[in-house]
């Protein structure tokens, strides 16, 4: 296992690369989503949490408008550009995330100076754990402070969404950055995506004798590809035909009527979102009343809905879910935007090894790449480290 460099190590690497010490070091976590998938851009409900895998940026403000960026990923080397020349959809690799934030802040009239930036991250790339938002959130937290912009968390959420949508070109919602900026240890973030209202819901699996396993299928995905955007379009079409501002406004009891008004594909997309919103509310209620050992059936139903109605799963995710369930997990589902990435499996702690083994064997039998399997617990959101 690779251990993240300490703040002192990161600072000294910064100094080696750029010749001066950084102004500070900021950190933001990736996330898993417990439940509530593709509901965020429908103004619905989500229940993600920040994880203890984070992106860290060391930054020093410059006197000119040059941005120099380096990462410990070992790729690309030093990338240098000028703030004045930033154009949406042109940046490459990981640099589009910090540059997207700089661009989005400039669009808001914030005078962002040139920067030297060193990135380090242990959020696995392309694993559906929001490595890109972790970078964006660390950078926006830093720039908010360094420019005295005074943005509240809700405004930082919208600015990073603008960066993703317009600069990176991924039409994503607000779930990931909300979890990264507003997460808290021991809690899931119950977010109302219509007004950004947050309620922190205790999620302490260990106390109930459970662990939450993440199974990274190693099938990498990009939400700038067509699948995510086409799901979003179907949802918007559904809302338009049903005459509501967003699918958030469609209740489960309205689905029968909706089936007569929508074509088959649009209806199934709508049914996923409507039932998923309902599952989020039920999960929050169960976590608050009975505890995590009772939410397994909702996780399972969420996966079936994404597999059959929203059609965003893939064979590897289905095998991960089925192998975990049949070897002892009490509920499992894919997490994140889909088309690859990770699944989560809520598992009795005493059966953890059995489930891990069963998943690895099922992947080998199917001829898939060996997955990465690890446990996660809810961690604190973004903060300044030094
Ligand atoms: C990605 C997006 C989020 C959300 C999820 C699906 O993670 O970034 O905004 O839409 O997919 O729930």
mmCIF file of C-alpha atoms and ligand atoms in Angstrom:
data_model
loop_
_atom_site.group_PDB
_atom_site.id
_atom_site.type_symbol
_atom_site.label_atom_id
_atom_site.label_comp_id
_atom_site.label_asym_id
_atom_site.label_seq_id
_atom_site.Cartn_x
_atom_site.Cartn_y
_atom_site.Cartn_z
ATOM 1 C CA UNK A 1 0.000 0.000 0.000
ATOM 2 C CA UNK A 2 1.261 3.460 -0.917
ATOM 3 C CA UNK A 3 1.260 5.864 2.002
ATOM 4 C CA UNK A 4 0.551 9.505 1.331
ATOM 5 C CA UNK A 5 3.483 11.865 1.875
ATOM 6 C CA UNK A 6 3.287 13.963 5.016
ATOM 7 C CA UNK A 7 2.645 17.695 4.823
ATOM 8 C CA UNK A 8 6.349 18.312 5.491
ATOM 9 C CA UNK A 9 7.333 15.971 2.649
ATOM 10 C CA UNK A 10 4.861 17.617 0.278
ATOM 11 C CA UNK A 11 6.128 21.075 1.221
ATOM 12 C CA UNK A 12 9.731 20.082 0.654
ATOM 13 C CA UNK A 13 8.872 18.547 -2.738
ATOM 14 C CA UNK A 14 7.165 21.820 -3.582
ATOM 15 C CA UNK A 15 10.250 23.734 -2.596
ATOM 16 C CA UNK A 16 12.470 21.462 -4.704
ATOM 17 C CA UNK A 17 10.223 21.944 -7.723
ATOM 18 C CA UNK A 18 9.449 25.650 -7.442
ATOM 19 C CA UNK A 19 12.316 27.055 -5.385
ATOM 20 C CA UNK A 20 10.175 28.493 -2.576
ATOM 21 C CA UNK A 21 7.950 27.184 0.199
ATOM 22 C CA UNK A 22 4.173 26.981 -0.508
ATOM 23 C CA UNK A 23 1.739 29.461 1.055
ATOM 24 C CA UNK A 24 -0.188 26.503 2.417
ATOM 25 C CA UNK A 25 -1.427 22.948 1.927
ATOM 26 C CA UNK A 26 -5.106 22.087 1.516
ATOM 27 C CA UNK A 27 -6.820 18.700 1.475
ATOM 28 C CA UNK A 28 -10.148 17.418 0.144
ATOM 29 C CA UNK A 29 -11.536 13.876 0.208
ATOM 30 C CA UNK A 30 -13.090 11.618 -2.413
ATOM 31 C CA UNK A 31 -16.487 10.143 -1.642
ATOM 32 C CA UNK A 32 -18.637 7.062 -1.863
ATOM 33 C CA UNK A 33 -22.346 7.389 -2.335
ATOM 34 C CA UNK A 34 -24.341 5.210 0.025
ATOM 35 C CA UNK A 35 -27.500 5.691 -2.028
ATOM 36 C CA UNK A 36 -29.166 8.222 -4.362
ATOM 37 C CA UNK A 37 -27.663 7.866 -7.825
ATOM 38 C CA UNK A 38 -28.369 10.255 -10.711
ATOM 39 C CA UNK A 39 -30.831 12.038 -8.484
ATOM 40 C CA UNK A 40 -28.680 15.135 -7.905
ATOM 41 C CA UNK A 41 -29.209 16.812 -11.288
ATOM 42 C CA UNK A 42 -32.923 16.019 -10.917
ATOM 43 C CA UNK A 43 -32.990 18.238 -7.828
ATOM 44 C CA UNK A 44 -33.535 15.169 -5.659
ATOM 45 C CA UNK A 45 -31.849 13.546 -2.658
ATOM 46 C CA UNK A 46 -28.442 11.908 -2.194
ATOM 47 C CA UNK A 47 -26.641 10.286 0.733
ATOM 48 C CA UNK A 48 -22.867 10.239 0.069
ATOM 49 C CA UNK A 49 -20.002 10.469 2.525
ATOM 50 C CA UNK A 50 -16.443 11.768 2.396
ATOM 51 C CA UNK A 51 -13.810 9.010 2.618
ATOM 52 C CA UNK A 52 -10.341 8.921 4.090
ATOM 53 C CA UNK A 53 -8.689 9.033 0.667
ATOM 54 C CA UNK A 54 -7.807 12.578 -0.221
ATOM 55 C CA UNK A 55 -6.256 14.974 -2.706
ATOM 56 C CA UNK A 56 -3.765 17.483 -1.264
ATOM 57 C CA UNK A 57 -2.512 20.620 -2.969
ATOM 58 C CA UNK A 58 0.432 22.768 -1.965
ATOM 59 C CA UNK A 59 0.034 26.213 -3.523
ATOM 60 C CA UNK A 60 1.966 29.448 -3.714
ATOM 61 C CA UNK A 61 0.536 32.582 -5.239
ATOM 62 C CA UNK A 62 2.671 34.246 -7.937
ATOM 63 C CA UNK A 63 3.008 37.893 -8.939
ATOM 64 C CA UNK A 64 2.216 37.196 -12.614
ATOM 65 C CA UNK A 65 -0.595 35.246 -14.313
ATOM 66 C CA UNK A 66 1.399 32.054 -14.953
ATOM 67 C CA UNK A 67 0.094 28.772 -13.564
ATOM 68 C CA UNK A 68 2.664 26.007 -13.056
ATOM 69 C CA UNK A 69 1.383 22.612 -12.038
ATOM 70 C CA UNK A 70 3.090 19.412 -11.055
ATOM 71 C CA UNK A 71 1.722 16.195 -9.592
ATOM 72 C CA UNK A 72 3.182 13.242 -7.739
ATOM 73 C CA UNK A 73 1.276 10.975 -10.194
ATOM 74 C CA UNK A 74 4.467 10.897 -12.193
ATOM 75 C CA UNK A 75 2.821 11.896 -15.466
ATOM 76 C CA UNK A 76 2.950 14.986 -17.687
ATOM 77 C CA UNK A 77 5.859 16.613 -15.805
ATOM 78 C CA UNK A 78 5.540 20.323 -15.166
ATOM 79 C CA UNK A 79 2.601 21.900 -16.993
ATOM 80 C CA UNK A 80 2.685 25.629 -17.483
ATOM 81 C CA UNK A 81 0.002 27.934 -18.800
ATOM 82 C CA UNK A 82 -1.261 31.494 -18.476
ATOM 83 C CA UNK A 83 -4.554 32.343 -16.766
ATOM 84 C CA UNK A 84 -5.448 34.768 -19.544
ATOM 85 C CA UNK A 85 -5.419 31.989 -22.133
ATOM 86 C CA UNK A 86 -7.694 29.474 -20.360
ATOM 87 C CA UNK A 87 -10.313 28.057 -22.732
ATOM 88 C CA UNK A 88 -13.003 25.509 -21.847
ATOM 89 C CA UNK A 89 -12.508 21.945 -23.115
ATOM 90 C CA UNK A 90 -8.831 22.438 -23.982
ATOM 91 C CA UNK A 91 -6.908 21.397 -20.851
ATOM 92 C CA UNK A 92 -5.473 17.877 -20.645
ATOM 93 C CA UNK A 93 -5.195 15.192 -17.956
ATOM 94 C CA UNK A 94 -5.577 16.094 -14.302
ATOM 95 C CA UNK A 95 -4.664 19.764 -14.935
ATOM 96 C CA UNK A 96 -8.178 20.433 -16.242
ATOM 97 C CA UNK A 97 -9.467 20.217 -12.663
ATOM 98 C CA UNK A 98 -7.363 22.966 -11.044
ATOM 99 C CA UNK A 99 -7.560 25.042 -14.212
ATOM 100 C CA UNK A 100 -11.339 24.575 -14.329
ATOM 101 C CA UNK A 101 -11.592 25.977 -10.813
ATOM 102 C CA UNK A 102 -9.404 28.971 -11.681
ATOM 103 C CA UNK A 103 -11.551 29.579 -14.768
ATOM 104 C CA UNK A 104 -14.866 29.243 -12.879
ATOM 105 C CA UNK A 105 -13.683 31.689 -10.193
ATOM 106 C CA UNK A 106 -12.620 34.164 -12.863
ATOM 107 C CA UNK A 107 -16.077 33.810 -14.452
ATOM 108 C CA UNK A 108 -17.463 34.902 -11.085
ATOM 109 C CA UNK A 109 -15.366 38.044 -11.207
ATOM 110 C CA UNK A 110 -12.778 36.822 -8.700
ATOM 111 C CA UNK A 111 -9.290 38.056 -9.462
ATOM 112 C CA UNK A 112 -7.246 34.851 -9.337
ATOM 113 C CA UNK A 113 -3.469 35.366 -9.447
ATOM 114 C CA UNK A 114 -0.930 33.056 -11.046
ATOM 115 C CA UNK A 115 0.029 29.998 -8.974
ATOM 116 C CA UNK A 116 2.542 27.283 -8.448
ATOM 117 C CA UNK A 117 0.738 24.079 -7.489
ATOM 118 C CA UNK A 118 1.839 20.609 -6.455
ATOM 119 C CA UNK A 119 -0.842 17.903 -6.338
ATOM 120 C CA UNK A 120 -0.720 14.660 -4.445
ATOM 121 C CA UNK A 121 -3.706 12.306 -4.222
ATOM 122 C CA UNK A 122 -4.486 8.813 -3.031
ATOM 123 C CA UNK A 123 -8.046 8.816 -4.373
ATOM 124 C CA UNK A 124 -7.897 6.107 -7.063
ATOM 125 C CA UNK A 125 -8.356 7.606 -10.547
ATOM 126 C CA UNK A 126 -11.417 6.635 -12.584
ATOM 127 C CA UNK A 127 -12.695 4.396 -9.780
ATOM 128 C CA UNK A 128 -15.987 6.232 -9.284
ATOM 129 C CA UNK A 129 -14.754 7.723 -5.990
ATOM 130 C CA UNK A 130 -14.632 11.259 -7.300
ATOM 131 C CA UNK A 131 -10.912 11.824 -7.645
ATOM 132 C CA UNK A 132 -11.603 14.848 -9.863
ATOM 133 C CA UNK A 133 -13.844 16.574 -7.338
ATOM 134 C CA UNK A 134 -11.318 15.930 -4.594
ATOM 135 C CA UNK A 135 -8.770 17.937 -6.616
ATOM 136 C CA UNK A 136 -11.281 20.670 -7.434
ATOM 137 C CA UNK A 137 -12.411 21.007 -3.839
ATOM 138 C CA UNK A 138 -8.853 21.210 -2.459
ATOM 139 C CA UNK A 139 -8.052 23.886 -5.041
ATOM 140 C CA UNK A 140 -11.181 25.948 -4.523
ATOM 141 C CA UNK A 141 -10.734 25.887 -0.761
ATOM 142 C CA UNK A 142 -7.182 27.150 -1.225
ATOM 143 C CA UNK A 143 -8.098 29.850 -3.733
ATOM 144 C CA UNK A 144 -11.084 30.978 -1.682
ATOM 145 C CA UNK A 145 -8.663 31.688 1.143
ATOM 146 C CA UNK A 146 -5.751 33.000 -0.897
ATOM 147 C CA UNK A 147 -7.925 35.489 -2.817
ATOM 148 C CA UNK A 148 -10.131 36.410 0.183
ATOM 149 C CA UNK A 149 -13.130 35.605 -2.028
ATOM 150 C CA UNK A 150 -15.234 34.700 1.024
ATOM 151 C CA UNK A 151 -17.304 32.039 -0.761
ATOM 152 C CA UNK A 152 -19.573 29.880 1.408
ATOM 153 C CA UNK A 153 -19.545 26.097 0.907
ATOM 154 C CA UNK A 154 -22.726 26.289 -1.218
ATOM 155 C CA UNK A 155 -21.084 28.776 -3.577
ATOM 156 C CA UNK A 156 -17.930 26.691 -3.830
ATOM 157 C CA UNK A 157 -20.155 23.723 -4.726
ATOM 158 C CA UNK A 158 -21.728 25.678 -7.596
ATOM 159 C CA UNK A 159 -18.388 27.043 -8.803
ATOM 160 C CA UNK A 160 -16.835 23.557 -8.993
ATOM 161 C CA UNK A 161 -19.954 22.294 -10.770
ATOM 162 C CA UNK A 162 -19.514 25.120 -13.290
ATOM 163 C CA UNK A 163 -15.866 24.074 -13.726
ATOM 164 C CA UNK A 164 -16.911 20.447 -14.374
ATOM 165 C CA UNK A 165 -19.806 21.255 -16.679
ATOM 166 C CA UNK A 166 -18.340 24.058 -18.770
ATOM 167 C CA UNK A 167 -14.544 23.699 -18.541
ATOM 168 C CA UNK A 168 -14.062 19.919 -18.177
ATOM 169 C CA UNK A 169 -17.179 19.092 -20.215
ATOM 170 C CA UNK A 170 -18.835 16.609 -17.823
ATOM 171 C CA UNK A 171 -22.535 17.480 -17.248
ATOM 172 C CA UNK A 172 -22.457 16.324 -13.610
ATOM 173 C CA UNK A 173 -24.490 17.454 -10.594
ATOM 174 C CA UNK A 174 -23.550 18.697 -7.122
ATOM 175 C CA UNK A 175 -23.289 15.525 -5.067
ATOM 176 C CA UNK A 176 -19.560 14.840 -5.152
ATOM 177 C CA UNK A 177 -18.283 18.286 -4.242
ATOM 178 C CA UNK A 178 -20.948 18.615 -1.525
ATOM 179 C CA UNK A 179 -19.703 15.415 0.104
ATOM 180 C CA UNK A 180 -16.093 16.518 -0.233
ATOM 181 C CA UNK A 181 -16.644 20.020 1.148
ATOM 182 C CA UNK A 182 -19.357 19.300 3.718
ATOM 183 C CA UNK A 183 -18.639 15.754 4.919
ATOM 184 C CA UNK A 184 -18.054 14.943 8.590
ATOM 185 C CA UNK A 185 -16.457 12.006 10.363
ATOM 186 C CA UNK A 186 -18.945 9.298 11.308
ATOM 187 C CA UNK A 187 -21.705 10.792 9.155
ATOM 188 C CA UNK A 188 -23.283 10.551 5.743
ATOM 189 C CA UNK A 189 -24.331 13.804 4.080
ATOM 190 C CA UNK A 190 -28.073 13.820 3.405
ATOM 191 C CA UNK A 191 -28.294 16.516 0.749
ATOM 192 C CA UNK A 192 -31.382 18.059 -0.764
ATOM 193 C CA UNK A 193 -30.065 18.998 -4.193
ATOM 194 C CA UNK A 194 -32.814 21.538 -4.769
ATOM 195 C CA UNK A 195 -31.726 23.961 -2.050
ATOM 196 C CA UNK A 196 -28.411 22.432 -0.887
ATOM 197 C CA UNK A 197 -29.895 21.780 2.556
ATOM 198 C CA UNK A 198 -27.693 19.306 4.438
ATOM 199 C CA UNK A 199 -28.440 17.018 7.338
ATOM 200 C CA UNK A 200 -25.588 14.934 8.722
ATOM 201 C CA UNK A 201 -26.829 11.401 9.375
ATOM 202 C CA UNK A 202 -24.760 9.131 11.645
ATOM 203 C CA UNK A 203 -23.364 6.151 9.732
ATOM 204 C CA UNK A 204 -21.248 4.052 12.036
ATOM 205 C CA UNK A 205 -21.179 0.631 10.486
ATOM 206 C CA UNK A 206 -18.611 -0.806 12.951
ATOM 207 C CA UNK A 207 -20.932 -0.216 15.882
ATOM 208 C CA UNK A 208 -23.442 -2.482 14.169
ATOM 209 C CA UNK A 209 -20.742 -5.101 13.470
ATOM 210 C CA UNK A 210 -20.555 -4.138 9.794
ATOM 211 C CA UNK A 211 -17.971 -2.882 7.319
ATOM 212 C CA UNK A 212 -18.555 -1.069 4.064
ATOM 213 C CA UNK A 213 -16.405 -2.638 1.366
ATOM 214 C CA UNK A 214 -15.526 -0.776 -1.810
ATOM 215 C CA UNK A 215 -14.846 -2.992 -4.804
ATOM 216 C CA UNK A 216 -12.964 -1.043 -7.469
ATOM 217 C CA UNK A 217 -13.672 -2.994 -10.657
ATOM 218 C CA UNK A 218 -10.785 -1.253 -12.465
ATOM 219 C CA UNK A 219 -13.168 -0.501 -15.310
ATOM 220 C CA UNK A 220 -12.497 3.164 -15.756
ATOM 221 C CA UNK A 221 -15.171 5.599 -16.909
ATOM 222 C CA UNK A 222 -15.487 9.232 -17.848
ATOM 223 C CA UNK A 223 -18.594 11.310 -17.348
ATOM 224 C CA UNK A 224 -17.520 13.462 -20.265
ATOM 225 C CA UNK A 225 -18.434 10.458 -22.460
ATOM 226 C CA UNK A 226 -21.938 10.152 -23.880
ATOM 227 C CA UNK A 227 -23.622 7.753 -21.426
ATOM 228 C CA UNK A 228 -23.942 10.152 -18.510
ATOM 229 C CA UNK A 229 -25.158 13.013 -20.705
ATOM 230 C CA UNK A 230 -27.750 10.865 -22.439
ATOM 231 C CA UNK A 231 -29.204 9.766 -19.073
ATOM 232 C CA UNK A 232 -29.435 13.386 -18.055
ATOM 233 C CA UNK A 233 -31.219 14.261 -21.307
ATOM 234 C CA UNK A 234 -33.767 11.468 -20.784
ATOM 235 C CA UNK A 235 -34.507 12.797 -17.290
ATOM 236 C CA UNK A 236 -34.985 16.324 -18.608
ATOM 237 C CA UNK A 237 -37.268 15.031 -21.351
ATOM 238 C CA UNK A 238 -39.274 13.068 -18.780
ATOM 239 C CA UNK A 239 -39.736 16.135 -16.571
ATOM 240 C CA UNK A 240 -40.776 18.213 -19.553
ATOM 241 C CA UNK A 241 -43.391 15.716 -20.771
ATOM 242 C CA UNK A 242 -44.740 15.291 -17.231
ATOM 243 C CA UNK A 243 -44.936 19.075 -16.836
ATOM 244 C CA UNK A 244 -42.764 19.392 -13.724
ATOM 245 C CA UNK A 245 -39.664 21.563 -13.115
ATOM 246 C CA UNK A 246 -37.552 18.486 -12.259
ATOM 247 C CA UNK A 247 -38.110 14.769 -11.584
ATOM 248 C CA UNK A 248 -37.828 15.582 -7.890
ATOM 249 C CA UNK A 249 -41.446 16.694 -8.247
ATOM 250 C CA UNK A 250 -42.680 13.268 -9.367
ATOM 251 C CA UNK A 251 -43.787 10.952 -6.561
ATOM 252 C CA UNK A 252 -43.872 7.148 -6.688
ATOM 253 C CA UNK A 253 -47.682 7.316 -6.813
ATOM 254 C CA UNK A 254 -47.475 9.230 -10.113
ATOM 255 C CA UNK A 255 -45.510 6.526 -11.930
ATOM 256 C CA UNK A 256 -48.518 4.631 -13.234
ATOM 257 C CA UNK A 257 -49.862 7.696 -14.961
ATOM 258 C CA UNK A 258 -46.368 8.565 -16.219
ATOM 259 C CA UNK A 259 -46.066 5.151 -17.894
ATOM 260 C CA UNK A 260 -48.884 6.104 -20.265
ATOM 261 C CA UNK A 261 -47.258 9.415 -21.190
ATOM 262 C CA UNK A 262 -43.643 8.422 -21.785
ATOM 263 C CA UNK A 263 -41.901 6.117 -24.248
ATOM 264 C CA UNK A 264 -40.488 2.936 -22.698
ATOM 265 C CA UNK A 265 -36.874 4.089 -22.312
ATOM 266 C CA UNK A 266 -37.761 7.501 -20.883
ATOM 267 C CA UNK A 267 -40.242 5.883 -18.512
ATOM 268 C CA UNK A 268 -37.619 3.503 -17.143
ATOM 269 C CA UNK A 269 -35.123 6.348 -16.671
ATOM 270 C CA UNK A 270 -37.806 8.318 -14.822
ATOM 271 C CA UNK A 271 -38.813 5.307 -12.730
ATOM 272 C CA UNK A 272 -35.226 4.884 -11.574
ATOM 273 C CA UNK A 273 -34.941 8.489 -10.414
ATOM 274 C CA UNK A 274 -38.344 8.560 -8.741
ATOM 275 C CA UNK A 275 -37.883 5.282 -6.869
ATOM 276 C CA UNK A 276 -34.257 6.140 -6.007
ATOM 277 C CA UNK A 277 -35.325 9.398 -4.358
ATOM 278 C CA UNK A 278 -37.792 7.393 -2.312
ATOM 279 C CA UNK A 279 -35.072 4.889 -1.357
ATOM 280 C CA UNK A 280 -32.830 7.709 -0.127
ATOM 281 C CA UNK A 281 -35.589 8.972 2.157
ATOM 282 C CA UNK A 282 -36.254 5.458 3.450
ATOM 283 C CA UNK A 283 -32.527 4.892 4.053
ATOM 284 C CA UNK A 284 -32.219 8.106 6.056
ATOM 285 C CA UNK A 285 -35.221 7.092 8.128
ATOM 286 C CA UNK A 286 -33.885 3.588 8.785
ATOM 287 C CA UNK A 287 -30.409 4.850 9.683
ATOM 288 C CA UNK A 288 -31.946 7.251 12.172
ATOM 289 C CA UNK A 289 -34.353 4.727 13.700
ATOM 290 C CA UNK A 290 -33.016 1.175 13.403
ATOM 291 C CA UNK A 291 -29.414 1.381 12.175
ATOM 292 C CA UNK A 292 -27.322 0.385 9.152
ATOM 293 C CA UNK A 293 -28.060 -3.322 9.449
ATOM 294 C CA UNK A 294 -31.540 -2.607 8.063
ATOM 295 C CA UNK A 295 -30.659 -0.806 4.831
ATOM 296 C CA UNK A 296 -29.424 -3.820 2.831
ATOM 297 C CA UNK A 297 -32.621 -4.360 0.845
ATOM 298 C CA UNK A 298 -32.638 -0.704 -0.235
ATOM 299 C CA UNK A 299 -29.054 -0.967 -1.502
ATOM 300 C CA UNK A 300 -29.990 -4.087 -3.470
ATOM 301 C CA UNK A 301 -33.079 -2.440 -4.961
ATOM 302 C CA UNK A 302 -31.003 0.576 -5.946
ATOM 303 C CA UNK A 303 -28.595 -1.631 -7.880
ATOM 304 C CA UNK A 304 -31.368 -3.487 -9.703
ATOM 305 C CA UNK A 305 -32.926 -0.168 -10.670
ATOM 306 C CA UNK A 306 -29.618 1.134 -12.058
ATOM 307 C CA UNK A 307 -28.932 -2.128 -13.847
ATOM 308 C CA UNK A 308 -32.349 -2.607 -15.445
ATOM 309 C CA UNK A 309 -34.059 0.797 -15.599
ATOM 310 C CA UNK A 310 -31.236 3.329 -15.810
ATOM 311 C CA UNK A 311 -28.864 0.874 -17.570
ATOM 312 C CA UNK A 312 -25.623 2.281 -16.200
ATOM 313 C CA UNK A 313 -24.115 -0.866 -14.685
ATOM 314 C CA UNK A 314 -21.646 -3.173 -16.427
ATOM 315 C CA UNK A 315 -20.781 -6.870 -16.108
ATOM 316 C CA UNK A 316 -17.953 -6.256 -13.641
ATOM 317 C CA UNK A 317 -20.193 -4.204 -11.331
ATOM 318 C CA UNK A 318 -22.939 -6.839 -11.532
ATOM 319 C CA UNK A 319 -20.482 -9.634 -10.720
ATOM 320 C CA UNK A 320 -19.103 -7.604 -7.778
ATOM 321 C CA UNK A 321 -22.620 -7.094 -6.415
ATOM 322 C CA UNK A 322 -23.778 -10.670 -6.969
ATOM 323 C CA UNK A 323 -20.622 -12.271 -5.538
ATOM 324 C CA UNK A 324 -20.756 -10.058 -2.431
ATOM 325 C CA UNK A 325 -24.405 -10.765 -1.827
ATOM 326 C CA UNK A 326 -24.141 -14.505 -2.290
ATOM 327 C CA UNK A 327 -21.136 -14.719 0.037
ATOM 328 C CA UNK A 328 -22.642 -12.819 2.969
ATOM 329 C CA UNK A 329 -22.970 -9.063 2.284
ATOM 330 C CA UNK A 330 -26.344 -7.769 3.492
ATOM 331 C CA UNK A 331 -26.709 -5.312 0.605
ATOM 332 C CA UNK A 332 -24.648 -4.153 -2.362
ATOM 333 C CA UNK A 333 -24.831 -1.723 -5.238
ATOM 334 C CA UNK A 334 -22.722 0.119 -7.741
ATOM 335 C CA UNK A 335 -21.800 3.602 -6.531
ATOM 336 C CA UNK A 336 -21.219 6.804 -8.505
ATOM 337 C CA UNK A 337 -22.060 7.661 -12.087
ATOM 338 C CA UNK A 338 -21.765 4.129 -13.490
ATOM 339 C CA UNK A 339 -20.343 2.528 -16.658
ATOM 340 C CA UNK A 340 -17.470 1.228 -14.497
ATOM 341 C CA UNK A 341 -15.917 2.394 -11.253
ATOM 342 C CA UNK A 342 -16.773 0.837 -7.911
ATOM 343 C CA UNK A 343 -19.440 -1.131 -6.086
ATOM 344 C CA UNK A 344 -20.089 -1.020 -2.350
ATOM 345 C CA UNK A 345 -21.034 -4.004 -0.210
ATOM 346 C CA UNK A 346 -22.337 -3.648 3.335
ATOM 347 C CA UNK A 347 -20.924 -6.707 5.043
ATOM 348 C CA UNK A 348 -20.912 -8.236 8.533
ATOM 349 C CA UNK A 349 -17.365 -7.687 9.822
ATOM 350 C CA UNK A 350 -16.977 -11.407 10.598
ATOM 351 C CA UNK A 351 -17.662 -12.252 6.920
ATOM 352 C CA UNK A 352 -15.371 -9.607 5.422
ATOM 353 C CA UNK A 353 -12.656 -12.023 4.293
ATOM 354 C CA UNK A 354 -15.191 -14.469 2.910
ATOM 355 C CA UNK A 355 -16.787 -11.728 0.789
ATOM 356 C CA UNK A 356 -13.433 -10.404 -0.399
ATOM 357 C CA UNK A 357 -12.359 -13.921 -1.439
ATOM 358 C CA UNK A 358 -15.648 -14.624 -3.204
ATOM 359 C CA UNK A 359 -15.412 -11.412 -5.239
ATOM 360 C CA UNK A 360 -11.798 -12.061 -6.248
ATOM 361 C CA UNK A 361 -12.677 -15.630 -7.307
ATOM 362 C CA UNK A 362 -15.764 -14.492 -9.241
ATOM 363 C CA UNK A 363 -13.662 -11.904 -11.107
ATOM 364 C CA UNK A 364 -11.001 -14.489 -11.936
ATOM 365 C CA UNK A 365 -13.656 -16.979 -13.150
ATOM 366 C CA UNK A 366 -15.155 -14.315 -15.400
ATOM 367 C CA UNK A 367 -11.728 -13.388 -16.790
ATOM 368 C CA UNK A 368 -11.860 -9.846 -15.352
ATOM 369 C CA UNK A 369 -8.908 -7.865 -14.009
ATOM 370 C CA UNK A 370 -8.402 -8.447 -10.252
ATOM 371 C CA UNK A 371 -10.406 -5.785 -8.383
ATOM 372 C CA UNK A 372 -9.083 -3.614 -5.569
ATOM 373 C CA UNK A 373 -11.081 -4.134 -2.388
ATOM 374 C CA UNK A 374 -10.901 -1.925 0.694
ATOM 375 C CA UNK A 375 -13.088 -0.650 3.509
ATOM 376 C CA UNK A 376 -14.179 2.962 3.955
ATOM 377 C CA UNK A 377 -15.619 4.937 6.849
ATOM 378 C CA UNK A 378 -17.043 8.455 6.754
ATOM 379 C CA UNK A 379 -14.293 11.053 7.143
ATOM 380 C CA UNK A 380 -14.130 14.812 7.573
ATOM 381 C CA UNK A 381 -14.568 17.124 4.613
ATOM 382 C CA UNK A 382 -12.035 19.475 3.014
ATOM 383 C CA UNK A 383 -9.707 21.552 5.190
ATOM 384 C CA UNK A 384 -6.425 23.396 5.339
ATOM 385 C CA UNK A 385 -3.534 21.275 6.582
ATOM 386 C CA UNK A 386 -0.768 23.859 6.848
HETATM 387 C C1 LIG B 1 -21.182 11.419 -10.777
HETATM 388 C C2 LIG B 1 -21.537 12.896 -10.772
HETATM 389 C C3 LIG B 1 -22.542 13.233 -9.693
HETATM 390 C C4 LIG B 1 -23.735 12.286 -9.720
HETATM 391 C C5 LIG B 1 -23.284 10.847 -9.818
HETATM 392 C C6 LIG B 1 -24.437 9.893 -10.020
HETATM 393 O O1 LIG B 1 -20.499 11.083 -9.623
HETATM 394 O O2 LIG B 1 -20.385 13.674 -10.606
HETATM 395 O O3 LIG B 1 -22.944 14.560 -9.823
HETATM 396 O O4 LIG B 1 -24.615 12.627 -10.752
HETATM 397 O O5 LIG B 1 -22.361 10.636 -10.886
HETATM 398 O O6 LIG B 1 -25.223 9.855 -8.887
#
